[in-house]
Amino acid sequence: MTPTELLTAGLVVVGSFFLLVGTVGLLRLPDVYNRMHATSKATTLGAASMFLAGYVRFGPGNMGLPSLVGIVFLFLTAPTGAHMISRSAHKMGIDFYGSATWPAEDDEE
Amino acid sequence: MSNVLDLVTMGGLVLASFLTLLCGYRVIRGPTVPDRVVALDTIATNVVAIAILFAISTGESLYITVALVLAIIGFISTVTVAKYVVEGDIIQ
């Protein structure tokens, strides 16, 4: 049991935990905006931890660089996709759960 | 490949596959269309994690590149569907 394998196993455990948190949030939260909040943060963090485990496992010479590129790509594109979905949900007229409203509703249009 | 790392990656593979199946519930029963898009985005992220876990488990480092390509396809499909359900047109 080398320290590299121990670090890889720890990162895999952390990534599995965040994937579990994101999917439970997708299933249990009451609103499309709350679900998108849960998945776009927690699931991205879980997949980034998995990529980091791959970087530790394969080292910087062989396949480590695509892992780091994958981390950068996930952190760039997951908020963009969540923003597109929330904007389309707003344009479709889906309201918030409870008493929350959009900020500055009167100024729009 | 030691025994502990093998066990942990197998457990992670089983958990990620089970979570992908659970996301299918939200795809089928989602009340609105953006719910389904969010669930499909989560499925894409889980499949990326499954590909990385497969690469770690078997030592085939090519599957890291497969995971990167799957992440790109998931992002493009999410943006495309999010534009399509509002405007009914992607390239105008």
mmCIF file of C-alpha atoms in Angstrom:
data_model
loop_
_atom_site.group_PDB
_atom_site.id
_atom_site.type_symbol
_atom_site.label_atom_id
_atom_site.label_comp_id
_atom_site.label_asym_id
_atom_site.label_seq_id
_atom_site.Cartn_x
_atom_site.Cartn_y
_atom_site.Cartn_z
ATOM 1 C CA MET A 1 0.000 0.000 0.000
ATOM 2 C CA THR A 2 1.942 2.959 -1.277
ATOM 3 C CA PRO A 3 1.007 6.585 -0.452
ATOM 4 C CA THR A 4 -0.021 7.145 -4.084
ATOM 5 C CA GLU A 5 -2.621 4.402 -3.911
ATOM 6 C CA LEU A 6 -3.824 5.649 -0.542
ATOM 7 C CA LEU A 7 -4.283 9.182 -1.934
ATOM 8 C CA THR A 8 -6.082 7.805 -4.997
ATOM 9 C CA ALA A 9 -8.459 5.784 -2.811
ATOM 10 C CA GLY A 10 -9.169 8.815 -0.621
ATOM 11 C CA LEU A 11 -9.951 11.026 -3.637
ATOM 12 C CA VAL A 12 -12.255 8.335 -5.062
ATOM 13 C CA VAL A 13 -14.113 8.164 -1.740
ATOM 14 C CA VAL A 14 -14.506 11.980 -1.655
ATOM 15 C CA GLY A 15 -15.744 12.034 -5.253
ATOM 16 C CA SER A 16 -18.256 9.259 -4.601
ATOM 17 C CA PHE A 17 -19.570 11.171 -1.585
ATOM 18 C CA PHE A 18 -20.117 14.356 -3.606
ATOM 19 C CA LEU A 19 -21.791 12.435 -6.446
ATOM 20 C CA LEU A 20 -24.135 10.911 -3.854
ATOM 21 C CA VAL A 21 -24.926 14.336 -2.387
ATOM 22 C CA GLY A 22 -25.649 15.809 -5.823
ATOM 23 C CA THR A 23 -27.936 12.983 -6.895
ATOM 24 C CA VAL A 24 -29.866 12.997 -3.604
ATOM 25 C CA GLY A 25 -30.329 16.755 -4.078
ATOM 26 C CA LEU A 26 -31.590 16.136 -7.631
ATOM 27 C CA LEU A 27 -34.155 13.643 -6.362
ATOM 28 C CA ARG A 28 -35.311 15.337 -3.157
ATOM 29 C CA LEU A 29 -35.309 19.124 -3.625
ATOM 30 C CA PRO A 30 -38.659 20.693 -4.529
ATOM 31 C CA ASP A 31 -37.864 23.050 -7.407
ATOM 32 C CA VAL A 32 -36.000 23.003 -10.702
ATOM 33 C CA TYR A 33 -33.756 25.887 -9.565
ATOM 34 C CA ASN A 34 -32.910 24.139 -6.273
ATOM 35 C CA ARG A 35 -32.168 20.895 -8.107
ATOM 36 C CA MET A 36 -29.926 22.696 -10.551
ATOM 37 C CA HIS A 37 -28.100 24.366 -7.680
ATOM 38 C CA ALA A 38 -27.458 20.992 -6.026
ATOM 39 C CA THR A 39 -26.271 19.187 -9.146
ATOM 40 C CA SER A 40 -24.173 21.964 -10.641
ATOM 41 C CA LYS A 41 -22.066 22.361 -7.502
ATOM 42 C CA ALA A 42 -21.867 18.974 -5.828
ATOM 43 C CA THR A 43 -21.736 16.748 -8.908
ATOM 44 C CA THR A 44 -19.087 18.935 -10.552
ATOM 45 C CA LEU A 45 -16.976 18.759 -7.398
ATOM 46 C CA GLY A 46 -17.361 14.957 -7.327
ATOM 47 C CA ALA A 47 -16.302 14.531 -10.948
ATOM 48 C CA ALA A 48 -13.363 16.935 -10.425
ATOM 49 C CA SER A 49 -12.236 14.837 -7.463
ATOM 50 C CA MET A 50 -12.414 11.738 -9.670
ATOM 51 C CA PHE A 51 -10.277 13.516 -12.290
ATOM 52 C CA LEU A 52 -7.767 14.410 -9.573
ATOM 53 C CA ALA A 53 -7.688 10.752 -8.519
ATOM 54 C CA GLY A 54 -6.891 9.847 -12.130
ATOM 55 C CA TYR A 55 -4.089 12.432 -12.142
ATOM 56 C CA VAL A 56 -2.612 10.928 -8.962
ATOM 57 C CA ARG A 57 -2.998 7.386 -10.309
ATOM 58 C CA PHE A 58 -1.397 7.909 -13.744
ATOM 59 C CA GLY A 59 1.163 10.542 -12.899
ATOM 60 C CA PRO A 60 2.087 13.764 -14.694
ATOM 61 C CA GLY A 61 3.832 12.067 -17.584
ATOM 62 C CA ASN A 62 1.370 9.617 -19.039
ATOM 63 C CA MET A 63 -2.255 10.710 -18.791
ATOM 64 C CA GLY A 64 -2.116 13.335 -16.057
ATOM 65 C CA LEU A 65 -2.448 16.345 -18.341
ATOM 66 C CA PRO A 66 -5.854 15.330 -19.813
ATOM 67 C CA SER A 67 -7.073 14.935 -16.227
ATOM 68 C CA LEU A 68 -6.104 18.502 -15.357
ATOM 69 C CA VAL A 69 -7.653 19.724 -18.617
ATOM 70 C CA GLY A 70 -10.826 17.857 -17.613
ATOM 71 C CA ILE A 71 -10.908 19.624 -14.238
ATOM 72 C CA VAL A 72 -10.573 23.037 -15.919
ATOM 73 C CA PHE A 73 -13.239 22.096 -18.477
ATOM 74 C CA LEU A 74 -15.714 20.981 -15.805
ATOM 75 C CA PHE A 75 -15.230 24.122 -13.741
ATOM 76 C CA LEU A 76 -15.755 26.269 -16.856
ATOM 77 C CA THR A 77 -18.756 24.521 -18.396
ATOM 78 C CA ALA A 78 -20.916 23.353 -15.481
ATOM 79 C CA PRO A 79 -21.932 26.896 -14.366
ATOM 80 C CA THR A 80 -22.490 27.839 -18.019
ATOM 81 C CA GLY A 81 -24.857 24.925 -18.571
ATOM 82 C CA ALA A 82 -26.706 25.616 -15.315
ATOM 83 C CA HIS A 83 -27.097 29.257 -16.305
ATOM 84 C CA MET A 84 -28.519 28.285 -19.710
ATOM 85 C CA ILE A 85 -31.013 25.882 -18.132
ATOM 86 C CA SER A 86 -32.154 28.406 -15.521
ATOM 87 C CA ARG A 87 -32.578 31.111 -18.142
ATOM 88 C CA SER A 88 -34.657 28.812 -20.335
ATOM 89 C CA ALA A 89 -36.742 27.786 -17.294
ATOM 90 C CA HIS A 90 -37.351 31.467 -16.541
ATOM 91 C CA LYS A 91 -38.387 32.100 -20.133
ATOM 92 C CA MET A 92 -40.770 29.138 -19.981
ATOM 93 C CA GLY A 93 -42.467 30.779 -16.998
ATOM 94 C CA ILE A 94 -41.618 28.277 -14.258
ATOM 95 C CA ASP A 95 -42.080 29.915 -10.856
ATOM 96 C CA PHE A 96 -40.043 29.471 -7.706
ATOM 97 C CA TYR A 97 -41.051 27.131 -4.934
ATOM 98 C CA GLY A 98 -42.504 29.007 -1.997
ATOM 99 C CA SER A 99 -42.527 32.783 -1.741
ATOM 100 C CA ALA A 100 -39.256 33.621 -3.516
ATOM 101 C CA THR A 101 -39.315 35.951 -6.517
ATOM 102 C CA TRP A 102 -36.868 37.075 -9.151
ATOM 103 C CA PRO A 103 -34.827 40.130 -8.140
ATOM 104 C CA ALA A 104 -35.776 43.410 -9.822
ATOM 105 C CA GLU A 105 -38.847 41.956 -11.461
ATOM 106 C CA ASP A 106 -40.246 45.378 -12.282
ATOM 107 C CA ASP A 107 -37.204 46.603 -14.167
ATOM 108 C CA GLU A 108 -37.252 43.819 -16.734
ATOM 109 C CA GLU A 109 -38.838 44.449 -20.103
ATOM 110 C CA MET B 1 -2.748 -2.332 -7.788
ATOM 111 C CA SER B 2 -3.314 -3.132 -4.203
ATOM 112 C CA ASN B 3 -6.353 -4.745 -2.711
ATOM 113 C CA VAL B 4 -7.721 -1.647 -0.965
ATOM 114 C CA LEU B 5 -7.613 0.543 -4.089
ATOM 115 C CA ASP B 6 -9.276 -2.223 -6.112
ATOM 116 C CA LEU B 7 -12.055 -2.503 -3.533
ATOM 117 C CA VAL B 8 -12.578 1.275 -3.337
ATOM 118 C CA THR B 9 -12.779 1.754 -7.108
ATOM 119 C CA MET B 10 -15.198 -1.172 -7.440
ATOM 120 C CA GLY B 11 -17.387 0.353 -4.732
ATOM 121 C CA GLY B 12 -17.238 3.715 -6.499
ATOM 122 C CA LEU B 13 -18.231 2.111 -9.817
ATOM 123 C CA VAL B 14 -21.233 0.381 -8.232
ATOM 124 C CA LEU B 15 -22.307 3.588 -6.439
ATOM 125 C CA ALA B 16 -21.960 5.785 -9.550
ATOM 126 C CA SER B 17 -23.923 3.299 -11.676
ATOM 127 C CA PHE B 18 -26.687 3.145 -9.062
ATOM 128 C CA LEU B 19 -26.829 6.954 -8.915
ATOM 129 C CA THR B 20 -27.119 7.103 -12.706
ATOM 130 C CA LEU B 21 -30.114 4.768 -12.517
ATOM 131 C CA LEU B 22 -31.647 6.977 -9.814
ATOM 132 C CA CYS B 23 -31.279 10.033 -12.090
ATOM 133 C CA GLY B 24 -33.420 8.172 -14.618
ATOM 134 C CA TYR B 25 -36.331 8.571 -12.227
ATOM 135 C CA ARG B 26 -36.107 12.350 -12.539
ATOM 136 C CA VAL B 27 -35.796 12.078 -16.331
ATOM 137 C CA ILE B 28 -39.029 10.057 -16.535
ATOM 138 C CA ARG B 29 -41.114 11.703 -13.790
ATOM 139 C CA GLY B 30 -39.759 15.274 -13.967
ATOM 140 C CA PRO B 31 -42.660 17.738 -13.890
ATOM 141 C CA THR B 32 -41.190 20.141 -16.431
ATOM 142 C CA VAL B 33 -38.776 20.001 -19.337
ATOM 143 C CA PRO B 34 -35.880 21.823 -17.542
ATOM 144 C CA ASP B 35 -36.070 19.152 -14.816
ATOM 145 C CA ARG B 36 -35.358 16.550 -17.452
ATOM 146 C CA VAL B 37 -32.494 18.605 -18.876
ATOM 147 C CA VAL B 38 -30.929 18.949 -15.401
ATOM 148 C CA ALA B 39 -31.288 15.200 -14.840
ATOM 149 C CA LEU B 40 -29.652 14.416 -18.192
ATOM 150 C CA ASP B 41 -26.777 16.771 -17.315
ATOM 151 C CA THR B 42 -26.317 14.925 -14.025
ATOM 152 C CA ILE B 43 -26.345 11.605 -15.888
ATOM 153 C CA ALA B 44 -23.609 12.919 -18.200
ATOM 154 C CA THR B 45 -21.456 13.937 -15.206
ATOM 155 C CA ASN B 46 -21.984 10.533 -13.571
ATOM 156 C CA VAL B 47 -20.950 8.771 -16.785
ATOM 157 C CA VAL B 48 -17.762 10.876 -16.832
ATOM 158 C CA ALA B 49 -17.035 9.688 -13.275
ATOM 159 C CA ILE B 50 -17.733 6.077 -14.316
ATOM 160 C CA ALA B 51 -15.224 6.362 -17.184
ATOM 161 C CA ILE B 52 -12.524 7.733 -14.851
ATOM 162 C CA LEU B 53 -13.201 4.997 -12.305
ATOM 163 C CA PHE B 54 -12.923 2.406 -15.086
ATOM 164 C CA ALA B 55 -9.583 3.919 -16.107
ATOM 165 C CA ILE B 56 -8.302 3.774 -12.515
ATOM 166 C CA SER B 57 -9.615 0.246 -11.964
ATOM 167 C CA THR B 58 -8.174 -1.350 -15.098
ATOM 168 C CA GLY B 59 -5.098 0.842 -15.634
ATOM 169 C CA GLU B 60 -6.204 1.752 -19.168
ATOM 170 C CA SER B 61 -5.239 5.422 -19.164
ATOM 171 C CA LEU B 62 -6.916 6.045 -22.539
ATOM 172 C CA TYR B 63 -10.291 6.160 -20.761
ATOM 173 C CA ILE B 64 -9.308 9.523 -19.214
ATOM 174 C CA THR B 65 -9.518 10.927 -22.754
ATOM 175 C CA VAL B 66 -12.835 9.120 -23.207
ATOM 176 C CA ALA B 67 -14.115 10.868 -20.066
ATOM 177 C CA LEU B 68 -12.982 14.255 -21.421
ATOM 178 C CA VAL B 69 -14.813 13.690 -24.718
ATOM 179 C CA LEU B 70 -17.939 12.593 -22.831
ATOM 180 C CA ALA B 71 -17.798 15.810 -20.770
ATOM 181 C CA ILE B 72 -17.607 17.887 -23.969
ATOM 182 C CA ILE B 73 -20.568 16.027 -25.498
ATOM 183 C CA GLY B 74 -22.609 16.500 -22.301
ATOM 184 C CA PHE B 75 -21.989 20.246 -22.234
ATOM 185 C CA ILE B 76 -22.880 20.702 -25.907
ATOM 186 C CA SER B 77 -26.069 18.652 -25.567
ATOM 187 C CA THR B 78 -27.143 20.587 -22.452
ATOM 188 C CA VAL B 79 -26.679 23.974 -24.124
ATOM 189 C CA THR B 80 -28.387 22.769 -27.309
ATOM 190 C CA VAL B 81 -31.475 21.397 -25.547
ATOM 191 C CA ALA B 82 -31.695 24.462 -23.276
ATOM 192 C CA LYS B 83 -31.777 26.678 -26.363
ATOM 193 C CA TYR B 84 -34.158 24.394 -28.251
ATOM 194 C CA VAL B 85 -36.889 24.173 -25.618
ATOM 195 C CA VAL B 86 -37.240 27.950 -25.498
ATOM 196 C CA GLU B 87 -36.757 29.137 -29.046
ATOM 197 C CA GLY B 88 -37.638 26.012 -31.020
ATOM 198 C CA ASP B 89 -34.586 26.622 -33.146
ATOM 199 C CA ILE B 90 -30.867 26.206 -32.540
ATOM 200 C CA ILE B 91 -29.139 27.989 -35.402
ATOM 201 C CA GLN B 92 -30.963 31.038 -36.629
#
